Amino acid sequence: MTRQPWTTAPLVALDLEGTGGQDRDREQILEIAIVPLDGGFPDMTAAWDTTVNPGRMVAPRLWIAGELTGNILFTAPALDDIRAEIVDRLDSRIIVGHNIGVDWRLLRRLVPEAQPSTLIDTAQLYRHGHPASRRWNLVRLLEKYALNAQVHQLVPASRPHRALWDAVGAALLLPSLIEDLPSTTSPTMEELTHLARVPLQGKASRMGEAEQVALDV
């Protein structure tokens, strides 16, 4: 990792919506969003998102948006149809996301050919600066840093727990968390990686979406 400014690094925000960790090896991706960062902020002209046909019916669950259940996904592309697009958008990039280890665990299993260079977790970055906090879900942090209006402005047709909304939210949250660090200078990419990196080969938490949603209340 170089000592370049973090704002010039090839960052992309990623979010997946899945059937849930309780499905274990049967868990499927229902939606994916990938949003490049330009100068440290989301570049919506290059953003990409799509629903994904999981190949089976998805029962309604608390953490799954209603648009991602039942027959609605049957007209969406299958994962194999978008596999090359995902790889092209992630290879050699630095992935940013909130609790990104959970998303990466699922993506690494289903799209093992994707080869990003690093994972940066905004939840871990927040916990670094607020070690006593027990509330670090994305919705709550976007409220804390007064970013909700910006998210809605950039993705007016989306909402929390949809992939594009959450990816844009993580992309906007990153610079706010960096500004909140005690250092008076903006960190290099090397320093940011030291604070918030999640190992590419490590085991992510298997926290189910039900527990994650419970943290939002």
PDB file of C-alpha atoms in Angstrom:
ATOM      1  CA  MET A   1       0.000   0.000   0.000  1.00  0.00           C
ATOM      2  CA  THR A   2       1.438   3.367  -1.007  1.00  0.00           C
ATOM      3  CA  ARG A   3       1.647   6.592   0.944  1.00  0.00           C
ATOM      4  CA  GLN A   4      -0.567   8.357  -1.583  1.00  0.00           C
ATOM      5  CA  PRO A   5      -3.426  10.530  -0.279  1.00  0.00           C
ATOM      6  CA  TRP A   6      -6.478   8.376   0.349  1.00  0.00           C
ATOM      7  CA  THR A   7      -8.549  10.629  -1.934  1.00  0.00           C
ATOM      8  CA  THR A   8      -6.474   9.601  -4.966  1.00  0.00           C
ATOM      9  CA  ALA A   9      -6.660   5.852  -4.341  1.00  0.00           C
ATOM     10  CA  PRO A  10      -8.890   3.603  -6.526  1.00  0.00           C
ATOM     11  CA  LEU A  11     -11.739   3.300  -4.019  1.00  0.00           C
ATOM     12  CA  VAL A  12     -15.127   1.760  -4.760  1.00  0.00           C
ATOM     13  CA  ALA A  13     -18.013   1.485  -2.313  1.00  0.00           C
ATOM     14  CA  LEU A  14     -19.732  -1.896  -2.321  1.00  0.00           C
ATOM     15  CA  ASP A  15     -22.935  -3.202  -0.822  1.00  0.00           C
ATOM     16  CA  LEU A  16     -24.750  -6.501  -1.237  1.00  0.00           C
ATOM     17  CA  GLU A  17     -28.224  -7.455  -0.149  1.00  0.00           C
ATOM     18  CA  GLY A  18     -28.533 -11.188   0.416  1.00  0.00           C
ATOM     19  CA  THR A  19     -30.985 -13.804   1.591  1.00  0.00           C
ATOM     20  CA  GLY A  20     -29.323 -13.843   5.008  1.00  0.00           C
ATOM     21  CA  GLY A  21     -26.452 -15.435   6.888  1.00  0.00           C
ATOM     22  CA  GLN A  22     -28.805 -18.004   8.384  1.00  0.00           C
ATOM     23  CA  ASP A  23     -28.890 -19.634   4.918  1.00  0.00           C
ATOM     24  CA  ARG A  24     -25.182 -20.395   5.322  1.00  0.00           C
ATOM     25  CA  ASP A  25     -23.905 -22.058   2.142  1.00  0.00           C
ATOM     26  CA  ARG A  26     -27.273 -21.499   0.453  1.00  0.00           C
ATOM     27  CA  GLU A  27     -27.139 -17.721   0.927  1.00  0.00           C
ATOM     28  CA  GLN A  28     -27.630 -15.884  -2.356  1.00  0.00           C
ATOM     29  CA  ILE A  29     -27.076 -12.317  -3.538  1.00  0.00           C
ATOM     30  CA  LEU A  30     -30.304 -10.430  -4.233  1.00  0.00           C
ATOM     31  CA  GLU A  31     -28.829  -7.031  -5.119  1.00  0.00           C
ATOM     32  CA  ILE A  32     -25.414  -5.475  -5.613  1.00  0.00           C
ATOM     33  CA  ALA A  33     -24.185  -1.894  -5.952  1.00  0.00           C
ATOM     34  CA  ILE A  34     -20.679  -0.660  -6.781  1.00  0.00           C
ATOM     35  CA  VAL A  35     -19.981   3.073  -6.562  1.00  0.00           C
ATOM     36  CA  PRO A  36     -16.521   4.493  -7.430  1.00  0.00           C
ATOM     37  CA  LEU A  37     -15.172   7.359  -5.349  1.00  0.00           C
ATOM     38  CA  ASP A  38     -13.681  10.380  -7.103  1.00  0.00           C
ATOM     39  CA  GLY A  39     -11.683  12.710  -4.891  1.00  0.00           C
ATOM     40  CA  GLY A  40     -13.097  10.929  -1.853  1.00  0.00           C
ATOM     41  CA  PHE A  41     -16.793  11.270  -2.780  1.00  0.00           C
ATOM     42  CA  PRO A  42     -19.209   9.021  -4.683  1.00  0.00           C
ATOM     43  CA  ASP A  43     -19.113   9.363  -8.462  1.00  0.00           C
ATOM     44  CA  MET A  44     -22.738   8.696  -9.384  1.00  0.00           C
ATOM     45  CA  THR A  45     -22.002   8.960 -13.107  1.00  0.00           C
ATOM     46  CA  ALA A  46     -20.024   5.720 -12.791  1.00  0.00           C
ATOM     47  CA  ALA A  47     -22.242   3.996 -10.202  1.00  0.00           C
ATOM     48  CA  TRP A  48     -23.669   0.586 -11.060  1.00  0.00           C
ATOM     49  CA  ASP A  49     -26.332  -1.487  -9.351  1.00  0.00           C
ATOM     50  CA  THR A  50     -28.620  -4.362 -10.207  1.00  0.00           C
ATOM     51  CA  THR A  51     -30.965  -6.851  -8.637  1.00  0.00           C
ATOM     52  CA  VAL A  52     -29.953 -10.501  -8.988  1.00  0.00           C
ATOM     53  CA  ASN A  53     -32.130 -13.535  -9.664  1.00  0.00           C
ATOM     54  CA  PRO A  54     -31.278 -15.987  -6.852  1.00  0.00           C
ATOM     55  CA  GLY A  55     -32.764 -18.932  -8.734  1.00  0.00           C
ATOM     56  CA  ARG A  56     -35.354 -19.640  -6.043  1.00  0.00           C
ATOM     57  CA  MET A  57     -38.226 -18.035  -4.204  1.00  0.00           C
ATOM     58  CA  VAL A  58     -37.238 -15.690  -1.379  1.00  0.00           C
ATOM     59  CA  ALA A  59     -39.555 -15.552   1.593  1.00  0.00           C
ATOM     60  CA  PRO A  60     -40.236 -12.171   3.244  1.00  0.00           C
ATOM     61  CA  ARG A  61     -37.881 -11.472   6.139  1.00  0.00           C
ATOM     62  CA  LEU A  62     -37.455  -8.474   8.416  1.00  0.00           C
ATOM     63  CA  TRP A  63     -34.131  -7.432   6.882  1.00  0.00           C
ATOM     64  CA  ILE A  64     -35.053  -7.963   3.214  1.00  0.00           C
ATOM     65  CA  ALA A  65     -36.730  -5.087   1.374  1.00  0.00           C
ATOM     66  CA  GLY A  66     -40.118  -6.019  -0.009  1.00  0.00           C
ATOM     67  CA  GLU A  67     -38.888  -5.344  -3.537  1.00  0.00           C
ATOM     68  CA  LEU A  68     -36.422  -8.228  -3.165  1.00  0.00           C
ATOM     69  CA  THR A  69     -38.818 -11.066  -2.370  1.00  0.00           C
ATOM     70  CA  GLY A  70     -41.347 -13.319  -4.088  1.00  0.00           C
ATOM     71  CA  ASN A  71     -41.622 -13.283  -7.878  1.00  0.00           C
ATOM     72  CA  ILE A  72     -40.108  -9.820  -8.281  1.00  0.00           C
ATOM     73  CA  LEU A  73     -36.538 -11.039  -8.828  1.00  0.00           C
ATOM     74  CA  PHE A  74     -37.375 -13.583 -11.518  1.00  0.00           C
ATOM     75  CA  THR A  75     -36.842 -11.011 -14.280  1.00  0.00           C
ATOM     76  CA  ALA A  76     -33.480  -9.873 -12.856  1.00  0.00           C
ATOM     77  CA  PRO A  77     -30.205 -11.140 -14.378  1.00  0.00           C
ATOM     78  CA  ALA A  78     -28.666 -14.261 -12.890  1.00  0.00           C
ATOM     79  CA  LEU A  79     -25.338 -13.915 -11.122  1.00  0.00           C
ATOM     80  CA  ASP A  80     -23.536 -15.610 -14.006  1.00  0.00           C
ATOM     81  CA  ASP A  81     -24.866 -12.926 -16.361  1.00  0.00           C
ATOM     82  CA  ILE A  82     -23.185 -10.125 -14.383  1.00  0.00           C
ATOM     83  CA  ARG A  83     -20.131 -11.966 -13.094  1.00  0.00           C
ATOM     84  CA  ALA A  84     -17.749 -10.347 -15.592  1.00  0.00           C
ATOM     85  CA  GLU A  85     -19.135  -6.888 -14.792  1.00  0.00           C
ATOM     86  CA  ILE A  86     -18.528  -7.395 -11.082  1.00  0.00           C
ATOM     87  CA  VAL A  87     -14.977  -8.595 -11.634  1.00  0.00           C
ATOM     88  CA  ASP A  88     -14.178  -5.698 -13.963  1.00  0.00           C
ATOM     89  CA  ARG A  89     -15.454  -3.140 -11.450  1.00  0.00           C
ATOM     90  CA  LEU A  90     -13.674  -4.630  -8.424  1.00  0.00           C
ATOM     91  CA  ASP A  91     -10.373  -6.040  -9.625  1.00  0.00           C
ATOM     92  CA  SER A  92      -7.371  -4.212  -8.143  1.00  0.00           C
ATOM     93  CA  ARG A  93      -9.676  -1.687  -6.447  1.00  0.00           C
ATOM     94  CA  ILE A  94      -9.902  -0.849  -2.759  1.00  0.00           C
ATOM     95  CA  ILE A  95     -13.388  -1.809  -1.587  1.00  0.00           C
ATOM     96  CA  VAL A  96     -15.097   0.408   0.985  1.00  0.00           C
ATOM     97  CA  GLY A  97     -18.206  -0.678   2.839  1.00  0.00           C
ATOM     98  CA  HIS A  98     -19.969  -0.727   6.170  1.00  0.00           C
ATOM     99  CA  ASN A  99     -19.295  -4.057   7.878  1.00  0.00           C
ATOM    100  CA  ILE A 100     -17.669  -4.923   4.572  1.00  0.00           C
ATOM    101  CA  GLY A 101     -16.383  -8.253   5.825  1.00  0.00           C
ATOM    102  CA  VAL A 102     -19.922  -9.644   5.758  1.00  0.00           C
ATOM    103  CA  ASP A 103     -20.466  -8.578   2.139  1.00  0.00           C
ATOM    104  CA  TRP A 104     -17.035  -9.821   1.123  1.00  0.00           C
ATOM    105  CA  ARG A 105     -17.595 -13.234   2.700  1.00  0.00           C
ATOM    106  CA  LEU A 106     -20.623 -13.777   0.462  1.00  0.00           C
ATOM    107  CA  LEU A 107     -19.088 -12.250  -2.653  1.00  0.00           C
ATOM    108  CA  ARG A 108     -15.844 -14.193  -2.256  1.00  0.00           C
ATOM    109  CA  ARG A 109     -17.794 -17.451  -2.066  1.00  0.00           C
ATOM    110  CA  LEU A 110     -20.012 -16.741  -5.080  1.00  0.00           C
ATOM    111  CA  VAL A 111     -17.599 -14.706  -7.255  1.00  0.00           C
ATOM    112  CA  PRO A 112     -14.161 -16.015  -6.223  1.00  0.00           C
ATOM    113  CA  GLU A 113     -12.542 -14.607  -9.357  1.00  0.00           C
ATOM    114  CA  ALA A 114     -13.018 -11.022  -8.096  1.00  0.00           C
ATOM    115  CA  GLN A 115      -9.640  -9.776  -6.872  1.00  0.00           C
ATOM    116  CA  PRO A 116      -9.743  -6.411  -5.061  1.00  0.00           C
ATOM    117  CA  SER A 117      -6.550  -5.168  -3.456  1.00  0.00           C
ATOM    118  CA  THR A 118      -7.868  -4.214  -0.003  1.00  0.00           C
ATOM    119  CA  LEU A 119     -11.032  -3.929   2.090  1.00  0.00           C
ATOM    120  CA  ILE A 120     -11.755  -0.783   4.131  1.00  0.00           C
ATOM    121  CA  ASP A 121     -14.511  -1.042   6.745  1.00  0.00           C
ATOM    122  CA  THR A 122     -16.254   2.199   7.767  1.00  0.00           C
ATOM    123  CA  ALA A 123     -17.712   0.452  10.829  1.00  0.00           C
ATOM    124  CA  GLN A 124     -14.206  -0.452  11.991  1.00  0.00           C
ATOM    125  CA  LEU A 125     -13.019   3.091  11.329  1.00  0.00           C
ATOM    126  CA  TYR A 126     -15.837   4.475  13.470  1.00  0.00           C
ATOM    127  CA  ARG A 127     -15.076   2.030  16.289  1.00  0.00           C
ATOM    128  CA  HIS A 128     -11.423   3.114  16.177  1.00  0.00           C
ATOM    129  CA  GLY A 129     -12.436   6.667  17.066  1.00  0.00           C
ATOM    130  CA  HIS A 130     -15.299   5.679  19.391  1.00  0.00           C
ATOM    131  CA  PRO A 131     -14.202   2.498  21.179  1.00  0.00           C
ATOM    132  CA  ALA A 132     -16.906   2.803  23.840  1.00  0.00           C
ATOM    133  CA  SER A 133     -19.744   2.978  21.313  1.00  0.00           C
ATOM    134  CA  ARG A 134     -22.057  -0.001  20.948  1.00  0.00           C
ATOM    135  CA  ARG A 135     -24.088   1.496  18.103  1.00  0.00           C
ATOM    136  CA  TRP A 136     -22.386   1.737  14.744  1.00  0.00           C
ATOM    137  CA  ASN A 137     -24.938   0.616  12.182  1.00  0.00           C
ATOM    138  CA  LEU A 138     -24.995   2.592   8.948  1.00  0.00           C
ATOM    139  CA  VAL A 139     -28.424   4.196   9.389  1.00  0.00           C
ATOM    140  CA  ARG A 140     -27.543   5.511  12.826  1.00  0.00           C
ATOM    141  CA  LEU A 141     -24.150   6.852  11.747  1.00  0.00           C
ATOM    142  CA  LEU A 142     -25.567   8.638   8.714  1.00  0.00           C
ATOM    143  CA  GLU A 143     -28.008  10.341  11.069  1.00  0.00           C
ATOM    144  CA  LYS A 144     -25.193  11.183  13.495  1.00  0.00           C
ATOM    145  CA  TYR A 145     -23.130  12.855  10.766  1.00  0.00           C
ATOM    146  CA  ALA A 146     -26.165  14.525   9.141  1.00  0.00           C
ATOM    147  CA  LEU A 147     -25.651  12.727   5.834  1.00  0.00           C
ATOM    148  CA  ASN A 148     -29.132  11.361   5.175  1.00  0.00           C
ATOM    149  CA  ALA A 149     -30.173  14.321   3.047  1.00  0.00           C
ATOM    150  CA  GLN A 150     -27.107  13.857   0.826  1.00  0.00           C
ATOM    151  CA  VAL A 151     -27.810  10.179   0.350  1.00  0.00           C
ATOM    152  CA  HIS A 152     -31.414  10.863  -0.610  1.00  0.00           C
ATOM    153  CA  GLN A 153     -30.309  13.603  -2.987  1.00  0.00           C
ATOM    154  CA  LEU A 154     -27.920  11.243  -4.773  1.00  0.00           C
ATOM    155  CA  VAL A 155     -30.263   8.231  -4.820  1.00  0.00           C
ATOM    156  CA  PRO A 156     -33.798   9.634  -4.433  1.00  0.00           C
ATOM    157  CA  ALA A 157     -35.471   6.420  -5.582  1.00  0.00           C
ATOM    158  CA  SER A 158     -33.646   4.224  -3.072  1.00  0.00           C
ATOM    159  CA  ARG A 159     -33.834   3.712   0.686  1.00  0.00           C
ATOM    160  CA  PRO A 160     -31.925   2.057   3.559  1.00  0.00           C
ATOM    161  CA  HIS A 161     -31.227  -1.656   3.168  1.00  0.00           C
ATOM    162  CA  ARG A 162     -31.160  -1.383  -0.608  1.00  0.00           C
ATOM    163  CA  ALA A 163     -27.724  -1.895  -2.125  1.00  0.00           C
ATOM    164  CA  LEU A 164     -27.305   1.472  -3.848  1.00  0.00           C
ATOM    165  CA  TRP A 165     -28.489   3.474  -0.838  1.00  0.00           C
ATOM    166  CA  ASP A 166     -26.146   1.617   1.509  1.00  0.00           C
ATOM    167  CA  ALA A 167     -23.163   1.825  -0.859  1.00  0.00           C
ATOM    168  CA  VAL A 168     -23.619   5.571  -1.364  1.00  0.00           C
ATOM    169  CA  GLY A 169     -24.123   5.970   2.374  1.00  0.00           C
ATOM    170  CA  ALA A 170     -20.819   4.221   3.115  1.00  0.00           C
ATOM    171  CA  ALA A 171     -19.061   6.325   0.463  1.00  0.00           C
ATOM    172  CA  LEU A 172     -20.341   9.544   2.056  1.00  0.00           C
ATOM    173  CA  LEU A 173     -19.621   8.338   5.572  1.00  0.00           C
ATOM    174  CA  LEU A 174     -15.944   7.620   4.889  1.00  0.00           C
ATOM    175  CA  PRO A 175     -14.749  11.263   4.573  1.00  0.00           C
ATOM    176  CA  SER A 176     -16.850  12.285   7.595  1.00  0.00           C
ATOM    177  CA  LEU A 177     -15.209   9.593   9.701  1.00  0.00           C
ATOM    178  CA  ILE A 178     -11.780  10.633   8.461  1.00  0.00           C
ATOM    179  CA  GLU A 179     -12.491  14.258   9.394  1.00  0.00           C
ATOM    180  CA  ASP A 180     -13.461  12.987  12.858  1.00  0.00           C
ATOM    181  CA  LEU A 181     -10.068  11.370  13.435  1.00  0.00           C
ATOM    182  CA  PRO A 182      -7.845  13.072  16.010  1.00  0.00           C
ATOM    183  CA  SER A 183      -5.086  13.702  13.481  1.00  0.00           C
ATOM    184  CA  THR A 184      -4.899  17.231  12.060  1.00  0.00           C
ATOM    185  CA  THR A 185      -3.803  15.945   8.646  1.00  0.00           C
ATOM    186  CA  SER A 186      -5.666  13.781   6.173  1.00  0.00           C
ATOM    187  CA  PRO A 187      -4.365  10.201   6.355  1.00  0.00           C
ATOM    188  CA  THR A 188      -2.458   8.552   3.582  1.00  0.00           C
ATOM    189  CA  MET A 189      -3.944   5.397   2.109  1.00  0.00           C
ATOM    190  CA  GLU A 190      -1.388   3.434   4.083  1.00  0.00           C
ATOM    191  CA  GLU A 191      -2.537   5.035   7.334  1.00  0.00           C
ATOM    192  CA  LEU A 192      -6.215   4.558   6.521  1.00  0.00           C
ATOM    193  CA  THR A 193      -5.591   0.916   5.734  1.00  0.00           C
ATOM    194  CA  HIS A 194      -3.872   0.466   9.077  1.00  0.00           C
ATOM    195  CA  LEU A 195      -6.945   1.851  10.872  1.00  0.00           C
ATOM    196  CA  ALA A 196      -9.757   0.176   8.959  1.00  0.00           C
ATOM    197  CA  ARG A 197      -8.513  -2.759   6.889  1.00  0.00           C
ATOM    198  CA  VAL A 198     -10.367  -6.071   6.874  1.00  0.00           C
ATOM    199  CA  PRO A 199      -8.264  -9.051   5.712  1.00  0.00           C
ATOM    200  CA  LEU A 200      -9.249 -10.389   2.301  1.00  0.00           C
ATOM    201  CA  GLN A 201      -8.717 -13.957   3.452  1.00  0.00           C
ATOM    202  CA  GLY A 202     -10.023 -13.588   7.004  1.00  0.00           C
ATOM    203  CA  LYS A 203     -13.271 -14.973   8.330  1.00  0.00           C
ATOM    204  CA  ALA A 204     -15.999 -12.350   8.480  1.00  0.00           C
ATOM    205  CA  SER A 205     -18.554 -12.215  11.236  1.00  0.00           C
ATOM    206  CA  ARG A 206     -21.545 -14.406  10.496  1.00  0.00           C
ATOM    207  CA  MET A 207     -23.913 -11.952  12.207  1.00  0.00           C
ATOM    208  CA  GLY A 208     -27.281 -12.558  10.631  1.00  0.00           C
ATOM    209  CA  GLU A 209     -29.266  -9.758   9.072  1.00  0.00           C
ATOM    210  CA  ALA A 210     -31.861 -10.086  11.847  1.00  0.00           C
ATOM    211  CA  GLU A 211     -29.254  -9.133  14.457  1.00  0.00           C
ATOM    212  CA  GLN A 212     -27.913  -6.369  12.222  1.00  0.00           C
ATOM    213  CA  VAL A 213     -31.379  -4.888  11.716  1.00  0.00           C
ATOM    214  CA  ALA A 214     -31.956  -5.104  15.475  1.00  0.00           C
ATOM    215  CA  LEU A 215     -28.994  -2.754  15.915  1.00  0.00           C
ATOM    216  CA  ASP A 216     -30.821  -0.167  13.778  1.00  0.00           C
ATOM    217  CA  VAL A 217     -33.549   0.364  16.347  1.00  0.00           C
TER     218      VAL A 217
END
